[in-house]
């Protein structure tokens, strides 16, 4: 069952053609830790940006492998662009930007991004 998400102001909106995840990754890298993101990864073809491409800005750091997308109006990072271990394009969705997901029910998996 597809689910939808957005930035805080609604200028950026997206749909993911997948069941809502039961797990989230909590990364301790300097970026994710500061933003408090809870991430889930999806193949590029399951992700559709439905509104706000012109409202997005991009931020990269360290290896520049992940292209963090954020709304220029409200500053929310709802998703990022990247590639999986096999090189296939993927989207990292910040589940805090998906109102239909009960964050308290997610199984949180730590990821040591600070050491990679």
CSV table of C-alpha atoms in Angstrom, one decimal:
chain,number,residue,atom,x,y,z
A,1,UNK,CA,0.0,0.0,0.0
A,2,UNK,CA,1.7,3.3,-1.1
A,3,UNK,CA,2.4,6.0,1.4
A,4,UNK,CA,2.9,9.7,1.2
A,5,UNK,CA,5.2,12.2,2.8
A,6,UNK,CA,6.2,15.9,2.7
A,7,UNK,CA,8.3,18.6,4.1
A,8,UNK,CA,6.9,20.7,7.0
A,9,UNK,CA,5.4,23.5,4.8
A,10,UNK,CA,4.1,21.1,2.1
A,11,UNK,CA,6.0,22.6,-0.8
A,12,UNK,CA,7.8,19.2,-1.3
A,13,UNK,CA,5.6,16.1,-1.5
A,14,UNK,CA,6.3,12.5,-2.4
A,15,UNK,CA,4.7,9.1,-2.7
A,16,UNK,CA,6.4,5.7,-2.2
A,17,UNK,CA,4.9,2.7,-4.0
A,18,UNK,CA,5.6,0.2,-1.2
A,19,UNK,CA,4.2,-0.9,2.1
A,20,UNK,CA,5.1,1.4,5.0
A,21,UNK,CA,8.2,0.0,6.6
A,22,UNK,CA,8.3,-1.7,10.1
A,23,UNK,CA,11.9,-0.7,10.6
A,24,UNK,CA,14.0,2.5,10.4
A,25,UNK,CA,17.7,3.2,10.4
A,26,UNK,CA,19.0,5.7,13.0
A,27,UNK,CA,22.4,6.8,11.7
A,28,UNK,CA,24.9,8.4,14.0
A,29,UNK,CA,26.8,10.3,11.3
A,30,UNK,CA,27.3,14.0,12.0
A,31,UNK,CA,24.4,15.0,9.6
A,32,UNK,CA,21.7,12.4,10.5
A,33,UNK,CA,22.4,12.7,14.3
A,34,UNK,CA,22.0,16.5,14.2
A,35,UNK,CA,18.7,16.2,12.2
A,36,UNK,CA,17.3,13.3,14.1
A,37,UNK,CA,16.3,11.4,11.0
A,38,UNK,CA,14.8,8.0,10.9
A,39,UNK,CA,15.5,6.5,7.5
A,40,UNK,CA,14.2,3.8,5.2
A,41,UNK,CA,15.6,3.0,1.8
A,42,UNK,CA,13.6,2.3,-1.4
A,43,UNK,CA,14.5,1.7,-5.0
A,44,UNK,CA,14.3,4.8,-7.1
A,45,UNK,CA,11.4,3.4,-9.2
A,46,UNK,CA,9.2,3.2,-6.1
A,47,UNK,CA,9.7,6.9,-5.2
A,48,UNK,CA,7.8,9.7,-7.0
A,49,UNK,CA,8.3,13.3,-6.2
A,50,UNK,CA,4.8,14.6,-6.7
A,51,UNK,CA,5.4,18.3,-5.9
A,52,UNK,CA,8.2,20.7,-5.3
A,53,UNK,CA,11.2,19.8,-7.5
A,54,UNK,CA,11.8,23.6,-7.9
A,55,UNK,CA,11.6,24.0,-4.0
A,56,UNK,CA,14.5,21.6,-3.4
A,57,UNK,CA,18.1,22.4,-2.5
A,58,UNK,CA,20.9,19.9,-2.3
A,59,UNK,CA,23.6,19.4,0.4
A,60,UNK,CA,26.5,16.9,0.2
A,61,UNK,CA,29.4,16.3,2.5
A,62,UNK,CA,32.2,13.8,3.1
A,63,UNK,CA,32.2,11.4,0.1
A,64,UNK,CA,29.3,13.2,-1.6
A,65,UNK,CA,27.7,9.8,-2.4
A,66,UNK,CA,24.4,10.9,-0.8
A,67,UNK,CA,22.7,14.0,-2.1
A,68,UNK,CA,20.6,15.3,0.8
A,69,UNK,CA,17.5,17.1,-0.5
A,70,UNK,CA,15.8,19.8,1.6
A,71,UNK,CA,13.0,22.3,1.1
A,72,UNK,CA,14.3,25.9,0.6
A,73,UNK,CA,11.2,27.3,2.3
A,74,UNK,CA,11.1,25.3,5.6
A,75,UNK,CA,14.4,23.5,5.6
A,76,UNK,CA,13.0,20.0,6.1
A,77,UNK,CA,15.0,17.1,4.6
A,78,UNK,CA,12.3,14.6,3.6
A,79,UNK,CA,14.5,12.4,1.5
A,80,UNK,CA,17.9,11.9,-0.1
A,81,UNK,CA,19.3,10.6,-3.4
A,82,UNK,CA,21.9,7.9,-3.4
A,83,UNK,CA,22.8,4.4,-4.6
A,84,UNK,CA,22.6,1.0,-2.9
A,85,UNK,CA,25.6,-1.3,-2.4
A,86,UNK,CA,25.0,-2.7,-5.9
A,87,UNK,CA,25.0,0.7,-7.5
A,88,UNK,CA,21.3,0.8,-8.1
A,89,UNK,CA,19.7,4.3,-7.6
A,90,UNK,CA,17.8,4.5,-4.3
A,91,UNK,CA,15.9,7.0,-2.1
A,92,UNK,CA,16.5,7.4,1.6
A,93,UNK,CA,13.1,8.5,3.0
A,94,UNK,CA,13.0,10.4,6.3
A,95,UNK,CA,10.1,8.6,8.0
A,96,UNK,CA,9.6,11.6,10.3
A,97,UNK,CA,8.2,13.2,7.2
A,98,UNK,CA,5.5,10.5,6.7
A,99,UNK,CA,2.5,11.4,8.9
A,100,UNK,CA,0.8,8.0,8.5
A,101,UNK,CA,3.6,6.1,10.1
A,102,UNK,CA,3.5,5.6,13.9
A,103,UNK,CA,7.1,6.2,14.7
A,104,UNK,CA,6.7,4.6,18.1
A,105,UNK,CA,6.0,1.2,16.5
A,106,UNK,CA,9.1,1.2,14.3
A,107,UNK,CA,12.0,-1.2,15.1
A,108,UNK,CA,15.0,1.1,15.2
A,109,UNK,CA,18.2,-0.3,13.7
A,110,UNK,CA,21.4,1.7,14.6
A,111,UNK,CA,23.9,2.4,11.9
A,112,UNK,CA,27.4,3.5,12.6
A,113,UNK,CA,27.8,6.1,9.9
A,114,UNK,CA,30.2,8.1,12.1
A,115,UNK,CA,32.9,5.4,11.6
A,116,UNK,CA,32.4,4.9,7.8
